[in-house]
PDB file of C-alpha atoms in Angstrom:
ATOM      1  CA  MET A   1     215.458  51.548 199.261  1.00 45.00           C
ATOM      2  CA  GLY A   2     212.406  51.627 196.993  1.00 51.00           C
ATOM      3  CA  LYS A   3     210.657  48.514 195.972  1.00 61.00           C
ATOM      4  CA  ALA A   4     211.762  46.866 192.660  1.00 62.00           C
ATOM      5  CA  LYS A   5     209.843  47.757 189.586  1.00 78.00           C
ATOM      6  CA  GLU A   6     208.233  45.199 187.237  1.00 86.00           C
ATOM      7  CA  PRO A   7     210.305  44.268 184.234  1.00 89.00           C
ATOM      8  CA  TYR A   8     207.771  45.954 181.890  1.00 92.00           C
ATOM      9  CA  TRP A   9     207.780  49.226 183.790  1.00 95.00           C
ATOM     10  CA  THR A  10     210.195  51.297 181.637  1.00 95.00           C
ATOM     11  CA  TYR A  11     208.722  49.755 178.388  1.00 95.00           C
ATOM     12  CA  VAL A  12     205.180  50.742 179.354  1.00 97.00           C
ATOM     13  CA  LYS A  13     206.205  54.222 180.324  1.00 97.00           C
ATOM     14  CA  THR A  14     207.727  54.612 176.892  1.00 96.00           C
ATOM     15  CA  ILE A  15     204.387  53.491 175.282  1.00 96.00           C
ATOM     16  CA  ILE A  16     202.442  55.932 177.420  1.00 97.00           C
ATOM     17  CA  LYS A  17     204.678  58.757 176.153  1.00 97.00           C
ATOM     18  CA  GLU A  18     203.893  57.762 172.534  1.00 96.00           C
ATOM     19  CA  TYR A  19     200.134  58.273 173.024  1.00 96.00           C
ATOM     20  CA  PRO A  20     199.930  61.910 171.613  1.00 95.00           C
ATOM     21  CA  ASP A  21     201.999  60.895 168.535  1.00 93.00           C
ATOM     22  CA  LEU A  22     199.781  57.795 167.947  1.00 93.00           C
ATOM     23  CA  LYS A  23     196.618  59.997 168.145  1.00 91.00           C
ATOM     24  CA  LYS A  24     198.095  62.414 165.583  1.00 91.00           C
ATOM     25  CA  LYS A  25     199.109  59.592 163.236  1.00 88.00           C
ATOM     26  CA  LEU A  26     195.582  58.171 163.480  1.00 83.00           C
ATOM     27  CA  ALA A  27     194.115  61.473 162.610  1.00 82.00           C
ATOM     28  CA  VAL A  28     196.054  61.721 159.365  1.00 75.00           C
ATOM     29  CA  PRO A  29     194.060  60.143 156.472  1.00 68.00           C
ATOM     30  CA  LEU A  30     195.650  57.559 154.297  1.00 58.00           C
ATOM     31  CA  GLU A  31     196.983  58.816 150.989  1.00 60.00           C
ATOM     32  CA  GLN A  32     194.686  57.709 148.303  1.00 56.00           C
ATOM     33  CA  ARG A  33     195.983  56.467 144.975  1.00 53.00           C
ATOM     34  CA  VAL A  34     194.608  58.430 142.144  1.00 55.00           C
ATOM     35  CA  THR A  35     194.428  57.058 138.613  1.00 54.00           C
ATOM     36  CA  SER A  36     194.869  59.028 135.453  1.00 53.00           C
ATOM     37  CA  PHE A  37     191.729  59.055 133.478  1.00 54.00           C
ATOM     38  CA  ILE A  38     191.219  60.753 130.181  1.00 55.00           C
ATOM     39  CA  GLY A  39     187.631  62.010 130.008  1.00 54.00           C
ATOM     40  CA  LEU A  40     185.483  62.106 126.932  1.00 58.00           C
ATOM     41  CA  ASP A  41     186.286  65.686 126.492  1.00 57.00           C
ATOM     42  CA  GLY A  42     190.061  64.910 126.311  1.00 56.00           C
ATOM     43  CA  GLY A  43     190.841  66.360 129.777  1.00 55.00           C
ATOM     44  CA  LYS A  44     192.558  64.451 132.444  1.00 54.00           C
ATOM     45  CA  ASN A  45     190.523  63.582 135.552  1.00 56.00           C
ATOM     46  CA  GLY A  46     192.012  61.876 138.531  1.00 53.00           C
ATOM     47  CA  LEU A  47     189.792  59.224 140.043  1.00 54.00           C
ATOM     48  CA  ILE A  48     190.384  57.462 143.410  1.00 52.00           C
ATOM     49  CA  SER A  49     191.705  54.049 142.306  1.00 52.00           C
ATOM     50  CA  ASP A  50     189.966  52.170 145.289  1.00 53.00           C
ATOM     51  CA  PRO A  51     186.684  53.905 146.303  1.00 54.00           C
ATOM     52  CA  THR A  52     186.419  51.440 149.272  1.00 54.00           C
ATOM     53  CA  GLN A  53     189.685  52.804 150.628  1.00 50.00           C
ATOM     54  CA  ALA A  54     188.061  56.310 150.773  1.00 49.00           C
ATOM     55  CA  CYS A  55     185.766  54.883 153.463  1.00 49.00           C
ATOM     56  CA  VAL A  56     188.661  53.657 155.557  1.00 51.00           C
ATOM     57  CA  ILE A  57     190.717  56.781 155.668  1.00 51.00           C
ATOM     58  CA  HIS A  58     192.575  56.306 159.023  1.00 57.00           C
ATOM     59  CA  ASP A  59     194.836  53.424 159.853  1.00 75.00           C
ATOM     60  CA  LEU A  60     197.839  52.532 162.067  1.00 81.00           C
ATOM     61  CA  PRO A  61     200.222  49.587 161.836  1.00 87.00           C
ATOM     62  CA  PRO A  62     198.929  46.740 164.040  1.00 88.00           C
ATOM     63  CA  ARG A  63     201.668  47.256 166.701  1.00 92.00           C
ATOM     64  CA  GLU A  64     200.920  50.905 166.977  1.00 92.00           C
ATOM     65  CA  GLN A  65     197.139  50.325 166.970  1.00 93.00           C
ATOM     66  CA  ARG A  66     197.643  47.842 169.900  1.00 95.00           C
ATOM     67  CA  LYS A  67     199.576  50.436 171.868  1.00 95.00           C
ATOM     68  CA  LEU A  68     196.803  53.031 171.248  1.00 94.00           C
ATOM     69  CA  GLU A  69     194.103  50.758 172.277  1.00 95.00           C
ATOM     70  CA  ALA A  70     195.957  49.715 175.431  1.00 96.00           C
ATOM     71  CA  ILE A  71     196.311  53.335 176.542  1.00 97.00           C
ATOM     72  CA  GLU A  72     192.713  54.163 175.678  1.00 96.00           C
ATOM     73  CA  GLY A  73     191.618  51.035 177.585  1.00 97.00           C
ATOM     74  CA  ALA A  74     193.602  52.135 180.624  1.00 97.00           C
ATOM     75  CA  ILE A  75     191.940  55.664 180.385  1.00 97.00           C
ATOM     76  CA  GLN A  76     188.494  54.153 180.269  1.00 97.00           C
ATOM     77  CA  LYS A  77     189.280  51.778 183.202  1.00 98.00           C
ATOM     78  CA  THR A  78     190.597  54.751 185.137  1.00 98.00           C
ATOM     79  CA  LYS A  79     187.366  56.653 184.562  1.00 97.00           C
ATOM     80  CA  LYS A  80     185.227  53.636 185.475  1.00 97.00           C
ATOM     81  CA  GLN A  81     187.195  52.545 188.528  1.00 97.00           C
ATOM     82  CA  HIS A  82     187.746  56.005 189.964  1.00 97.00           C
ATOM     83  CA  PRO A  83     184.886  58.295 188.868  1.00 97.00           C
ATOM     84  CA  GLU A  84     185.431  60.686 191.770  1.00 97.00           C
ATOM     85  CA  ASP A  85     189.027  61.522 190.908  1.00 96.00           C
ATOM     86  CA  ALA A  86     189.664  60.153 187.374  1.00 97.00           C
ATOM     87  CA  GLU A  87     190.118  63.636 185.989  1.00 97.00           C
ATOM     88  CA  LEU A  88     192.870  64.400 188.478  1.00 97.00           C
ATOM     89  CA  ARG A  89     194.569  61.079 187.938  1.00 98.00           C
ATOM     90  CA  LEU A  90     194.578  61.535 184.115  1.00 98.00           C
ATOM     91  CA  LYS A  91     195.816  65.142 184.535  1.00 98.00           C
ATOM     92  CA  VAL A  92     198.882  63.837 186.397  1.00 98.00           C
ATOM     93  CA  ILE A  93     199.477  61.354 183.504  1.00 98.00           C
ATOM     94  CA  SER A  94     198.953  64.053 180.929  1.00 97.00           C
ATOM     95  CA  LEU A  95     201.349  66.532 182.495  1.00 97.00           C
ATOM     96  CA  VAL A  96     204.071  64.000 183.031  1.00 97.00           C
ATOM     97  CA  TYR A  97     203.827  61.728 179.933  1.00 97.00           C
ATOM     98  CA  TRP A  98     201.798  63.473 177.291  1.00 97.00           C
ATOM     99  CA  LYS A  99     202.735  67.161 177.682  1.00 97.00           C
ATOM    100  CA  LYS A 100     206.090  66.282 179.313  1.00 96.00           C
ATOM    101  CA  SER A 101     205.908  69.501 181.140  1.00 96.00           C
ATOM    102  CA  HIS A 102     206.094  68.290 184.727  1.00 97.00           C
ATOM    103  CA  THR A 103     207.752  65.813 186.956  1.00 96.00           C
ATOM    104  CA  ILE A 104     205.472  63.758 189.246  1.00 97.00           C
ATOM    105  CA  GLU A 105     206.224  66.196 192.001  1.00 97.00           C
ATOM    106  CA  GLY A 106     205.345  69.154 189.818  1.00 97.00           C
ATOM    107  CA  ALA A 107     202.123  67.425 188.654  1.00 97.00           C
ATOM    108  CA  ALA A 108     201.155  66.597 192.216  1.00 97.00           C
ATOM    109  CA  MET A 109     201.511  70.423 193.043  1.00 97.00           C
ATOM    110  CA  LYS A 110     199.482  71.438 190.009  1.00 96.00           C
ATOM    111  CA  VAL A 111     196.627  68.931 190.651  1.00 95.00           C
ATOM    112  CA  PRO A 112     196.950  69.416 193.750  1.00 94.00           C
ATOM    113  CA  CYS A 113     197.671  66.195 195.770  1.00 96.00           C
ATOM    114  CA  HIS A 114     200.551  64.682 197.719  1.00 97.00           C
ATOM    115  CA  ARG A 115     203.426  63.479 195.678  1.00 97.00           C
ATOM    116  CA  ASN A 116     202.954  59.939 197.016  1.00 97.00           C
ATOM    117  CA  VAL A 117     199.295  60.060 195.792  1.00 97.00           C
ATOM    118  CA  ALA A 118     200.450  61.179 192.297  1.00 97.00           C
ATOM    119  CA  GLY A 119     203.109  58.464 192.304  1.00 97.00           C
ATOM    120  CA  ASN A 120     200.462  55.841 193.284  1.00 97.00           C
ATOM    121  CA  TRP A 121     198.135  57.059 190.435  1.00 98.00           C
ATOM    122  CA  GLN A 122     200.962  56.900 187.990  1.00 97.00           C
ATOM    123  CA  GLY A 123     201.811  53.359 189.114  1.00 96.00           C
ATOM    124  CA  GLU A 124     198.329  52.218 188.804  1.00 97.00           C
ATOM    125  CA  PHE A 125     198.024  53.719 185.248  1.00 98.00           C
ATOM    126  CA  ILE A 126     201.168  51.946 184.222  1.00 97.00           C
ATOM    127  CA  ARG A 127     199.840  48.568 185.509  1.00 97.00           C
ATOM    128  CA  LEU A 128     196.580  49.158 183.687  1.00 97.00           C
ATOM    129  CA  VAL A 129     198.369  49.755 180.424  1.00 97.00           C
ATOM    130  CA  ALA A 130     200.585  46.682 181.093  1.00 97.00           C
ATOM    131  CA  ASP A 131     197.439  44.717 181.823  1.00 96.00           C
ATOM    132  CA  GLU A 132     195.877  45.899 178.542  1.00 96.00           C
ATOM    133  CA  LEU A 133     199.047  44.737 176.682  1.00 96.00           C
ATOM    134  CA  ASP A 134     198.920  41.355 178.459  1.00 95.00           C
ATOM    135  CA  LEU A 135     202.252  41.953 180.178  1.00 94.00           C
ATOM    136  CA  VAL A 136     200.939  41.143 183.730  1.00 85.00           C
TER     137      VAL A 136
END
């Protein structure tokens, strides 16, 4: 029988799967409110009601921002802690969680590495994200 997973395990896996959607949401500019303004020539010109907002065009709600930052922190830690194989580790995560095109076994064959190695990489990444979220 396999060893028991931490209570946060399933929750963190769900967060990791959200990463591509969070990145897409962050890339979408905020909708800017436009005022109606009648110019001196009598024509209507829309002006941005808050020019400062034009500088801050991307935003996520705090909870989603925290998830995004946790995953990006785990990506950076993976690159720093494992410079020799970080690309392969992240490819496994990408195939399984972000592209959702492979199982761990399939991702291991694609990389290539042993299934147990890919499983260990996955587990370490999940723990890194959990650590970034202060769950461990």
